[in-house]
Amino acid sequence: MNKAALTISAVTAFAAAPAAANIPIVTPETAVESARDCAAAAGPEGVDIDILVERGWSLTRIEEEGEAVDTPVRVLGKSSRSPLIITSTMVGPAGKGCIIIGGLKKRKSFEELRGAFGKAFTVAGAKNGDGYFRIGSDIAILSQTGSRRKPAFRVAVTELGEKN
């Protein structure tokens, strides 16, 4: 398996985790701020982790049997009430965005979250239940995930370049 496929597989696995994991319940304001942080760090050559660290995010250590493991993904957290941010270590177009995952109080909270994104960012459409938002030169795709018992959301923030 090539590195790009491994990265996509790893990020997909992390992004699907909210249904099974105990991820923090996130307020709409915290989710919006996290998307702003990702957009600030995302660039055409990859995600600048230093920008996320300056904004209060910390890299988590991924371990296997007590030893640090070098993986093609990086996971960042900020506090017990913040979502997780997942990025790739790849440089160039394959690594120019990040994924945010967080929990919701209830399934209906997703509409409140979508409304907060609509107030904070430029609405760029919707497709298959996902909301699309412009954050400057970035696009954020907001998706409802999780289950009825553990509702969650995912935001994929990707650098697109200059807004037309």
PDB file of C-alpha atoms in Angstrom:
ATOM      1  CA  MET A   1       0.000   0.000   0.000  1.00  0.00           C
ATOM      2  CA  ASN A   2       1.438   3.377  -0.940  1.00  0.00           C
ATOM      3  CA  LYS A   3       1.828   6.231   1.559  1.00  0.00           C
ATOM      4  CA  ALA A   4      -1.105   8.242   0.136  1.00  0.00           C
ATOM      5  CA  ALA A   5      -3.464   5.263   0.413  1.00  0.00           C
ATOM      6  CA  LEU A   6      -2.214   4.566   3.940  1.00  0.00           C
ATOM      7  CA  THR A   7      -2.828   8.176   4.934  1.00  0.00           C
ATOM      8  CA  ILE A   8      -6.343   8.154   3.492  1.00  0.00           C
ATOM      9  CA  SER A   9      -7.070   4.862   5.261  1.00  0.00           C
ATOM     10  CA  ALA A  10      -5.725   6.144   8.575  1.00  0.00           C
ATOM     11  CA  VAL A  11      -7.601   9.446   8.362  1.00  0.00           C
ATOM     12  CA  THR A  12     -10.799   7.617   7.384  1.00  0.00           C
ATOM     13  CA  ALA A  13     -10.410   5.327  10.381  1.00  0.00           C
ATOM     14  CA  PHE A  14      -9.877   8.280  12.739  1.00  0.00           C
ATOM     15  CA  ALA A  15     -12.751  10.226  11.198  1.00  0.00           C
ATOM     16  CA  ALA A  16     -15.111   7.262  11.603  1.00  0.00           C
ATOM     17  CA  ALA A  17     -14.116   6.850  15.252  1.00  0.00           C
ATOM     18  CA  PRO A  18     -16.748   9.180  16.785  1.00  0.00           C
ATOM     19  CA  ALA A  19     -19.425   6.494  16.731  1.00  0.00           C
ATOM     20  CA  ALA A  20     -17.358   4.244  18.971  1.00  0.00           C
ATOM     21  CA  ALA A  21     -15.118   6.624  20.896  1.00  0.00           C
ATOM     22  CA  ASN A  22     -15.835   8.960  23.779  1.00  0.00           C
ATOM     23  CA  ILE A  23     -14.999  12.204  22.054  1.00  0.00           C
ATOM     24  CA  PRO A  24     -15.815  15.525  23.717  1.00  0.00           C
ATOM     25  CA  ILE A  25     -19.200  17.179  23.248  1.00  0.00           C
ATOM     26  CA  VAL A  26     -18.396  20.399  21.406  1.00  0.00           C
ATOM     27  CA  THR A  27     -20.290  23.694  21.328  1.00  0.00           C
ATOM     28  CA  PRO A  28     -20.986  25.314  17.964  1.00  0.00           C
ATOM     29  CA  GLU A  29     -18.665  28.195  18.922  1.00  0.00           C
ATOM     30  CA  THR A  30     -15.797  25.809  19.678  1.00  0.00           C
ATOM     31  CA  ALA A  31     -16.361  23.964  16.382  1.00  0.00           C
ATOM     32  CA  VAL A  32     -16.337  27.262  14.439  1.00  0.00           C
ATOM     33  CA  GLU A  33     -13.117  28.372  16.166  1.00  0.00           C
ATOM     34  CA  SER A  34     -11.515  24.991  15.419  1.00  0.00           C
ATOM     35  CA  ALA A  35     -12.433  25.342  11.740  1.00  0.00           C
ATOM     36  CA  ARG A  36     -10.854  28.831  11.729  1.00  0.00           C
ATOM     37  CA  ASP A  37      -7.689  27.356  13.260  1.00  0.00           C
ATOM     38  CA  CYS A  38      -7.527  24.636  10.605  1.00  0.00           C
ATOM     39  CA  ALA A  39      -8.103  27.145   7.824  1.00  0.00           C
ATOM     40  CA  ALA A  40      -5.304  29.363   9.175  1.00  0.00           C
ATOM     41  CA  ALA A  41      -2.918  26.400   9.229  1.00  0.00           C
ATOM     42  CA  ALA A  42      -3.908  24.828   5.886  1.00  0.00           C
ATOM     43  CA  GLY A  43      -1.818  25.821   2.896  1.00  0.00           C
ATOM     44  CA  PRO A  44      -0.961  24.579  -0.586  1.00  0.00           C
ATOM     45  CA  GLU A  45       2.047  22.632   0.736  1.00  0.00           C
ATOM     46  CA  GLY A  46       0.376  21.142   3.804  1.00  0.00           C
ATOM     47  CA  VAL A  47      -0.835  21.986   7.290  1.00  0.00           C
ATOM     48  CA  ASP A  48       1.489  24.187   9.353  1.00  0.00           C
ATOM     49  CA  ILE A  49       1.410  22.508  12.772  1.00  0.00           C
ATOM     50  CA  ASP A  50       3.229  25.491  14.310  1.00  0.00           C
ATOM     51  CA  ILE A  51       0.176  27.681  13.607  1.00  0.00           C
ATOM     52  CA  LEU A  52      -2.082  25.191  15.381  1.00  0.00           C
ATOM     53  CA  VAL A  53       0.332  25.017  18.337  1.00  0.00           C
ATOM     54  CA  GLU A  54       0.400  28.850  18.513  1.00  0.00           C
ATOM     55  CA  ARG A  55      -3.400  28.729  18.713  1.00  0.00           C
ATOM     56  CA  GLY A  56      -3.309  26.369  21.698  1.00  0.00           C
ATOM     57  CA  TRP A  57      -3.410  22.917  20.064  1.00  0.00           C
ATOM     58  CA  SER A  58      -1.106  20.105  21.234  1.00  0.00           C
ATOM     59  CA  LEU A  59       0.125  17.108  19.291  1.00  0.00           C
ATOM     60  CA  THR A  60      -0.879  13.790  20.782  1.00  0.00           C
ATOM     61  CA  ARG A  61       1.562  10.922  21.005  1.00  0.00           C
ATOM     62  CA  ILE A  62       0.513   7.825  19.100  1.00  0.00           C
ATOM     63  CA  GLU A  63       1.828   4.690  20.783  1.00  0.00           C
ATOM     64  CA  GLU A  64       1.931   0.984  20.238  1.00  0.00           C
ATOM     65  CA  GLU A  65       2.930  -1.173  23.205  1.00  0.00           C
ATOM     66  CA  GLY A  66       4.183   1.910  25.052  1.00  0.00           C
ATOM     67  CA  GLU A  67       6.475   3.083  22.238  1.00  0.00           C
ATOM     68  CA  ALA A  68       5.929   6.143  20.044  1.00  0.00           C
ATOM     69  CA  VAL A  69       4.882   5.222  16.522  1.00  0.00           C
ATOM     70  CA  ASP A  70       5.660   7.298  13.442  1.00  0.00           C
ATOM     71  CA  THR A  71       2.389   7.472  11.476  1.00  0.00           C
ATOM     72  CA  PRO A  72       1.286   9.361   8.371  1.00  0.00           C
ATOM     73  CA  VAL A  73      -1.269  11.248  10.481  1.00  0.00           C
ATOM     74  CA  ARG A  74      -1.024  13.734  13.322  1.00  0.00           C
ATOM     75  CA  VAL A  75      -3.740  14.105  15.958  1.00  0.00           C
ATOM     76  CA  LEU A  76      -4.085  17.333  17.932  1.00  0.00           C
ATOM     77  CA  GLY A  77      -6.190  18.280  20.924  1.00  0.00           C
ATOM     78  CA  LYS A  78      -6.747  21.521  22.771  1.00  0.00           C
ATOM     79  CA  SER A  79      -8.817  20.815  25.879  1.00  0.00           C
ATOM     80  CA  SER A  80     -11.343  18.339  27.203  1.00  0.00           C
ATOM     81  CA  ARG A  81     -14.083  20.416  25.558  1.00  0.00           C
ATOM     82  CA  SER A  82     -12.448  20.742  22.138  1.00  0.00           C
ATOM     83  CA  PRO A  83     -12.755  18.480  19.136  1.00  0.00           C
ATOM     84  CA  LEU A  84      -9.826  16.528  17.734  1.00  0.00           C
ATOM     85  CA  ILE A  85      -7.920  17.763  14.702  1.00  0.00           C
ATOM     86  CA  ILE A  86      -6.417  15.183  12.378  1.00  0.00           C
ATOM     87  CA  THR A  87      -3.854  16.102   9.709  1.00  0.00           C
ATOM     88  CA  SER A  88      -1.507  14.291   7.375  1.00  0.00           C
ATOM     89  CA  THR A  89       2.283  14.399   7.452  1.00  0.00           C
ATOM     90  CA  MET A  90       2.297  14.466   3.642  1.00  0.00           C
ATOM     91  CA  VAL A  91       3.614  17.564   1.886  1.00  0.00           C
ATOM     92  CA  GLY A  92       1.893  19.044  -1.135  1.00  0.00           C
ATOM     93  CA  PRO A  93      -1.707  18.739  -2.326  1.00  0.00           C
ATOM     94  CA  ALA A  94      -2.322  15.405  -0.563  1.00  0.00           C
ATOM     95  CA  GLY A  95      -1.706  16.957   2.860  1.00  0.00           C
ATOM     96  CA  LYS A  96      -3.173  20.439   2.548  1.00  0.00           C
ATOM     97  CA  GLY A  97      -6.119  20.092   4.917  1.00  0.00           C
ATOM     98  CA  CYS A  98      -7.320  18.735   8.212  1.00  0.00           C
ATOM     99  CA  ILE A  99     -10.295  16.948   9.680  1.00  0.00           C
ATOM    100  CA  ILE A 100     -12.062  18.026  12.855  1.00  0.00           C
ATOM    101  CA  ILE A 101     -14.197  15.541  14.799  1.00  0.00           C
ATOM    102  CA  GLY A 102     -16.358  16.244  17.820  1.00  0.00           C
ATOM    103  CA  GLY A 103     -19.419  15.034  19.681  1.00  0.00           C
ATOM    104  CA  LEU A 104     -22.879  16.578  19.861  1.00  0.00           C
ATOM    105  CA  LYS A 105     -25.352  16.640  22.789  1.00  0.00           C
ATOM    106  CA  LYS A 106     -28.104  15.214  20.565  1.00  0.00           C
ATOM    107  CA  ARG A 107     -28.700  14.577  16.851  1.00  0.00           C
ATOM    108  CA  LYS A 108     -30.760  17.771  16.546  1.00  0.00           C
ATOM    109  CA  SER A 109     -27.724  19.801  17.695  1.00  0.00           C
ATOM    110  CA  PHE A 110     -26.291  19.365  14.204  1.00  0.00           C
ATOM    111  CA  GLU A 111     -28.690  21.995  12.799  1.00  0.00           C
ATOM    112  CA  GLU A 112     -27.516  24.473  15.452  1.00  0.00           C
ATOM    113  CA  LEU A 113     -23.924  23.701  14.428  1.00  0.00           C
ATOM    114  CA  ARG A 114     -24.764  24.182  10.731  1.00  0.00           C
ATOM    115  CA  GLY A 115     -26.383  27.539  11.615  1.00  0.00           C
ATOM    116  CA  ALA A 116     -23.263  28.673  13.486  1.00  0.00           C
ATOM    117  CA  PHE A 117     -21.106  27.780  10.470  1.00  0.00           C
ATOM    118  CA  GLY A 118     -23.516  29.701   8.220  1.00  0.00           C
ATOM    119  CA  LYS A 119     -23.180  32.822  10.386  1.00  0.00           C
ATOM    120  CA  ALA A 120     -19.387  32.586  10.694  1.00  0.00           C
ATOM    121  CA  PHE A 121     -18.482  31.613   7.125  1.00  0.00           C
ATOM    122  CA  THR A 122     -19.741  32.032   3.563  1.00  0.00           C
ATOM    123  CA  VAL A 123     -22.289  29.345   2.673  1.00  0.00           C
ATOM    124  CA  ALA A 124     -21.123  27.574  -0.491  1.00  0.00           C
ATOM    125  CA  GLY A 125     -23.916  25.015  -0.868  1.00  0.00           C
ATOM    126  CA  ALA A 126     -25.005  21.623   0.369  1.00  0.00           C
ATOM    127  CA  LYS A 127     -24.929  18.090  -0.973  1.00  0.00           C
ATOM    128  CA  ASN A 128     -26.135  14.794   0.508  1.00  0.00           C
ATOM    129  CA  GLY A 129     -26.770  16.415   3.905  1.00  0.00           C
ATOM    130  CA  ASP A 130     -23.299  17.975   4.088  1.00  0.00           C
ATOM    131  CA  GLY A 131     -22.862  21.744   4.347  1.00  0.00           C
ATOM    132  CA  TYR A 132     -20.146  23.516   2.331  1.00  0.00           C
ATOM    133  CA  PHE A 133     -18.634  26.752   3.638  1.00  0.00           C
ATOM    134  CA  ARG A 134     -15.868  29.070   2.399  1.00  0.00           C
ATOM    135  CA  ILE A 135     -13.308  30.240   4.951  1.00  0.00           C
ATOM    136  CA  GLY A 136     -11.223  32.631   2.863  1.00  0.00           C
ATOM    137  CA  SER A 137      -9.347  30.462   0.356  1.00  0.00           C
ATOM    138  CA  ASP A 138     -10.407  27.243   2.121  1.00  0.00           C
ATOM    139  CA  ILE A 139     -13.499  25.075   1.901  1.00  0.00           C
ATOM    140  CA  ALA A 140     -15.026  23.419   4.966  1.00  0.00           C
ATOM    141  CA  ILE A 141     -17.361  20.463   4.540  1.00  0.00           C
ATOM    142  CA  LEU A 142     -19.534  19.878   7.605  1.00  0.00           C
ATOM    143  CA  SER A 143     -20.999  16.368   7.991  1.00  0.00           C
ATOM    144  CA  GLN A 144     -23.169  14.739  10.621  1.00  0.00           C
ATOM    145  CA  THR A 145     -21.620  11.480  11.869  1.00  0.00           C
ATOM    146  CA  GLY A 146     -21.840   9.203  14.882  1.00  0.00           C
ATOM    147  CA  SER A 147     -24.947   7.317  15.917  1.00  0.00           C
ATOM    148  CA  ARG A 148     -28.272   8.057  17.606  1.00  0.00           C
ATOM    149  CA  ARG A 149     -26.710   7.308  20.994  1.00  0.00           C
ATOM    150  CA  LYS A 150     -23.429   9.136  20.295  1.00  0.00           C
ATOM    151  CA  PRO A 151     -24.107  11.865  17.728  1.00  0.00           C
ATOM    152  CA  ALA A 152     -21.067  13.562  16.275  1.00  0.00           C
ATOM    153  CA  PHE A 153     -19.820  15.727  13.433  1.00  0.00           C
ATOM    154  CA  ARG A 154     -16.853  15.949  11.100  1.00  0.00           C
ATOM    155  CA  VAL A 155     -15.462  19.002   9.330  1.00  0.00           C
ATOM    156  CA  ALA A 156     -12.988  18.587   6.487  1.00  0.00           C
ATOM    157  CA  VAL A 157     -11.068  21.837   5.874  1.00  0.00           C
ATOM    158  CA  THR A 158      -9.048  22.007   2.666  1.00  0.00           C
ATOM    159  CA  GLU A 159      -6.983  24.736   1.027  1.00  0.00           C
ATOM    160  CA  LEU A 160      -8.486  25.561  -2.399  1.00  0.00           C
ATOM    161  CA  GLY A 161      -6.576  28.662  -3.349  1.00  0.00           C
ATOM    162  CA  GLU A 162      -7.908  32.125  -4.067  1.00  0.00           C
ATOM    163  CA  LYS A 163     -11.660  32.637  -3.926  1.00  0.00           C
ATOM    164  CA  ASN A 164     -13.172  33.306  -7.345  1.00  0.00           C
TER     165      ASN A 164
END
